[in-house]
Amino acid sequence: MTKTQRLLAAVALAGAAAGFAAPAASAAVLPQGPLTLPDLPSAAPGMPEGATPGSVQEIGAKLNELNQLNQLTALPDHLAPVIAPVEPVLGLAGAIQ
């Protein structure tokens, strides 16, 4: 065996040992407690009254608004099947200008 082959064999054995040890380490039984919601954020000094959400539902509503705005960025993908048949004509109209 050359030095390179010995080195590769040592690395392979070390990797295999780590692969066998990882599942055994993660199989430890951990006590499970009830899930709790985090505390609502509090306003920093000097911030206006409405700057912090009043409830978890309010946070959910804000996230829903952001999701709707995010869907607008996908609008061109949804319109592509409608635009594709007309695209050659629109390209010619641009060339005529």
PDB file of C-alpha atoms in Angstrom:
ATOM      1  CA  MET A   1       0.000   0.000   0.000  1.00  0.00           C
ATOM      2  CA  THR A   2       1.269   3.440  -0.841  1.00  0.00           C
ATOM      3  CA  LYS A   3       1.095   6.390   1.507  1.00  0.00           C
ATOM      4  CA  THR A   4      -1.817   7.821  -0.453  1.00  0.00           C
ATOM      5  CA  GLN A   5      -3.794   4.585  -0.234  1.00  0.00           C
ATOM      6  CA  ARG A   6      -3.167   4.352   3.507  1.00  0.00           C
ATOM      7  CA  LEU A   7      -4.272   7.938   3.981  1.00  0.00           C
ATOM      8  CA  LEU A   8      -7.459   7.367   1.967  1.00  0.00           C
ATOM      9  CA  ALA A   9      -8.210   4.193   3.920  1.00  0.00           C
ATOM     10  CA  ALA A  10      -7.741   6.025   7.220  1.00  0.00           C
ATOM     11  CA  VAL A  11     -10.081   8.829   6.125  1.00  0.00           C
ATOM     12  CA  ALA A  12     -12.677   6.292   4.948  1.00  0.00           C
ATOM     13  CA  LEU A  13     -12.529   4.410   8.252  1.00  0.00           C
ATOM     14  CA  ALA A  14     -12.839   7.645  10.225  1.00  0.00           C
ATOM     15  CA  GLY A  15     -15.854   8.677   8.141  1.00  0.00           C
ATOM     16  CA  ALA A  16     -17.495   5.306   8.625  1.00  0.00           C
ATOM     17  CA  ALA A  17     -16.920   5.468  12.379  1.00  0.00           C
ATOM     18  CA  ALA A  18     -18.451   8.941  12.514  1.00  0.00           C
ATOM     19  CA  GLY A  19     -21.393   7.727  10.421  1.00  0.00           C
ATOM     20  CA  PHE A  20     -22.096   4.907  12.855  1.00  0.00           C
ATOM     21  CA  ALA A  21     -21.649   7.086  15.930  1.00  0.00           C
ATOM     22  CA  ALA A  22     -23.981   9.896  14.807  1.00  0.00           C
ATOM     23  CA  PRO A  23     -27.258   7.892  14.860  1.00  0.00           C
ATOM     24  CA  ALA A  24     -26.402   6.425  18.246  1.00  0.00           C
ATOM     25  CA  ALA A  25     -25.768   9.869  19.685  1.00  0.00           C
ATOM     26  CA  SER A  26     -29.002  11.281  18.294  1.00  0.00           C
ATOM     27  CA  ALA A  27     -31.058   8.372  19.664  1.00  0.00           C
ATOM     28  CA  ALA A  28     -30.815   9.733  23.209  1.00  0.00           C
ATOM     29  CA  VAL A  29     -34.211  10.107  24.849  1.00  0.00           C
ATOM     30  CA  LEU A  30     -34.939  13.705  25.715  1.00  0.00           C
ATOM     31  CA  PRO A  31     -37.770  14.805  27.991  1.00  0.00           C
ATOM     32  CA  GLN A  32     -40.562  16.424  26.025  1.00  0.00           C
ATOM     33  CA  GLY A  33     -42.362  19.340  27.567  1.00  0.00           C
ATOM     34  CA  PRO A  34     -45.364  21.241  26.287  1.00  0.00           C
ATOM     35  CA  LEU A  35     -44.800  23.688  23.449  1.00  0.00           C
ATOM     36  CA  THR A  36     -45.210  27.314  24.435  1.00  0.00           C
ATOM     37  CA  LEU A  37     -45.573  30.410  22.332  1.00  0.00           C
ATOM     38  CA  PRO A  38     -42.864  33.026  22.680  1.00  0.00           C
ATOM     39  CA  ASP A  39     -43.652  36.276  24.441  1.00  0.00           C
ATOM     40  CA  LEU A  40     -44.900  39.079  22.266  1.00  0.00           C
ATOM     41  CA  PRO A  41     -42.205  41.627  21.458  1.00  0.00           C
ATOM     42  CA  SER A  42     -42.203  44.793  23.516  1.00  0.00           C
ATOM     43  CA  ALA A  43     -41.621  48.265  22.167  1.00  0.00           C
ATOM     44  CA  ALA A  44     -38.246  49.892  22.586  1.00  0.00           C
ATOM     45  CA  PRO A  45     -38.160  53.189  24.472  1.00  0.00           C
ATOM     46  CA  GLY A  46     -39.377  56.019  22.286  1.00  0.00           C
ATOM     47  CA  MET A  47     -41.345  53.862  19.835  1.00  0.00           C
ATOM     48  CA  PRO A  48     -44.982  54.741  19.046  1.00  0.00           C
ATOM     49  CA  GLU A  49     -47.804  52.760  20.666  1.00  0.00           C
ATOM     50  CA  GLY A  50     -48.852  50.807  17.548  1.00  0.00           C
ATOM     51  CA  ALA A  51     -45.325  49.691  16.719  1.00  0.00           C
ATOM     52  CA  THR A  52     -45.662  46.344  18.483  1.00  0.00           C
ATOM     53  CA  PRO A  53     -48.353  43.761  17.727  1.00  0.00           C
ATOM     54  CA  GLY A  54     -51.067  43.273  20.294  1.00  0.00           C
ATOM     55  CA  SER A  55     -51.676  39.570  19.706  1.00  0.00           C
ATOM     56  CA  VAL A  56     -50.562  36.490  17.853  1.00  0.00           C
ATOM     57  CA  GLN A  57     -53.530  36.918  15.501  1.00  0.00           C
ATOM     58  CA  GLU A  58     -52.270  40.379  14.557  1.00  0.00           C
ATOM     59  CA  ILE A  59     -48.858  38.921  13.721  1.00  0.00           C
ATOM     60  CA  GLY A  60     -50.585  36.265  11.587  1.00  0.00           C
ATOM     61  CA  ALA A  61     -52.569  38.932   9.734  1.00  0.00           C
ATOM     62  CA  LYS A  62     -49.375  40.861   8.945  1.00  0.00           C
ATOM     63  CA  LEU A  63     -47.714  37.676   7.686  1.00  0.00           C
ATOM     64  CA  ASN A  64     -50.749  36.964   5.517  1.00  0.00           C
ATOM     65  CA  GLU A  65     -50.459  40.448   3.981  1.00  0.00           C
ATOM     66  CA  LEU A  66     -46.795  39.836   3.226  1.00  0.00           C
ATOM     67  CA  ASN A  67     -47.668  36.483   1.641  1.00  0.00           C
ATOM     68  CA  GLN A  68     -50.188  38.175  -0.648  1.00  0.00           C
ATOM     69  CA  LEU A  69     -47.559  40.727  -1.700  1.00  0.00           C
ATOM     70  CA  ASN A  70     -45.114  37.889  -2.310  1.00  0.00           C
ATOM     71  CA  GLN A  71     -47.631  36.232  -4.620  1.00  0.00           C
ATOM     72  CA  LEU A  72     -47.557  39.346  -6.814  1.00  0.00           C
ATOM     73  CA  THR A  73     -43.915  38.625  -7.604  1.00  0.00           C
ATOM     74  CA  ALA A  74     -45.016  35.289  -9.099  1.00  0.00           C
ATOM     75  CA  LEU A  75     -47.636  36.962 -11.309  1.00  0.00           C
ATOM     76  CA  PRO A  76     -45.483  36.921 -14.497  1.00  0.00           C
ATOM     77  CA  ASP A  77     -45.099  33.149 -14.119  1.00  0.00           C
ATOM     78  CA  HIS A  78     -48.877  32.747 -13.931  1.00  0.00           C
ATOM     79  CA  LEU A  79     -49.452  35.013 -16.937  1.00  0.00           C
ATOM     80  CA  ALA A  80     -46.849  33.323 -19.158  1.00  0.00           C
ATOM     81  CA  PRO A  81     -49.342  30.848 -20.745  1.00  0.00           C
ATOM     82  CA  VAL A  82     -51.629  33.766 -21.673  1.00  0.00           C
ATOM     83  CA  ILE A  83     -48.850  35.949 -23.078  1.00  0.00           C
ATOM     84  CA  ALA A  84     -46.948  33.201 -24.951  1.00  0.00           C
ATOM     85  CA  PRO A  85     -49.329  32.931 -27.972  1.00  0.00           C
ATOM     86  CA  VAL A  86     -49.352  36.711 -28.501  1.00  0.00           C
ATOM     87  CA  GLU A  87     -45.644  37.255 -27.877  1.00  0.00           C
ATOM     88  CA  PRO A  88     -44.509  36.994 -31.542  1.00  0.00           C
ATOM     89  CA  VAL A  89     -47.037  39.651 -32.582  1.00  0.00           C
ATOM     90  CA  LEU A  90     -45.968  41.937 -29.744  1.00  0.00           C
ATOM     91  CA  GLY A  91     -42.346  41.477 -30.780  1.00  0.00           C
ATOM     92  CA  LEU A  92     -43.161  42.550 -34.349  1.00  0.00           C
ATOM     93  CA  ALA A  93     -45.103  45.556 -33.077  1.00  0.00           C
ATOM     94  CA  GLY A  94     -42.048  46.647 -31.121  1.00  0.00           C
ATOM     95  CA  ALA A  95     -39.858  46.267 -34.194  1.00  0.00           C
ATOM     96  CA  ILE A  96     -42.206  48.373 -36.313  1.00  0.00           C
ATOM     97  CA  GLN A  97     -41.978  51.326 -33.948  1.00  0.00           C
TER      98      GLN A  97
END
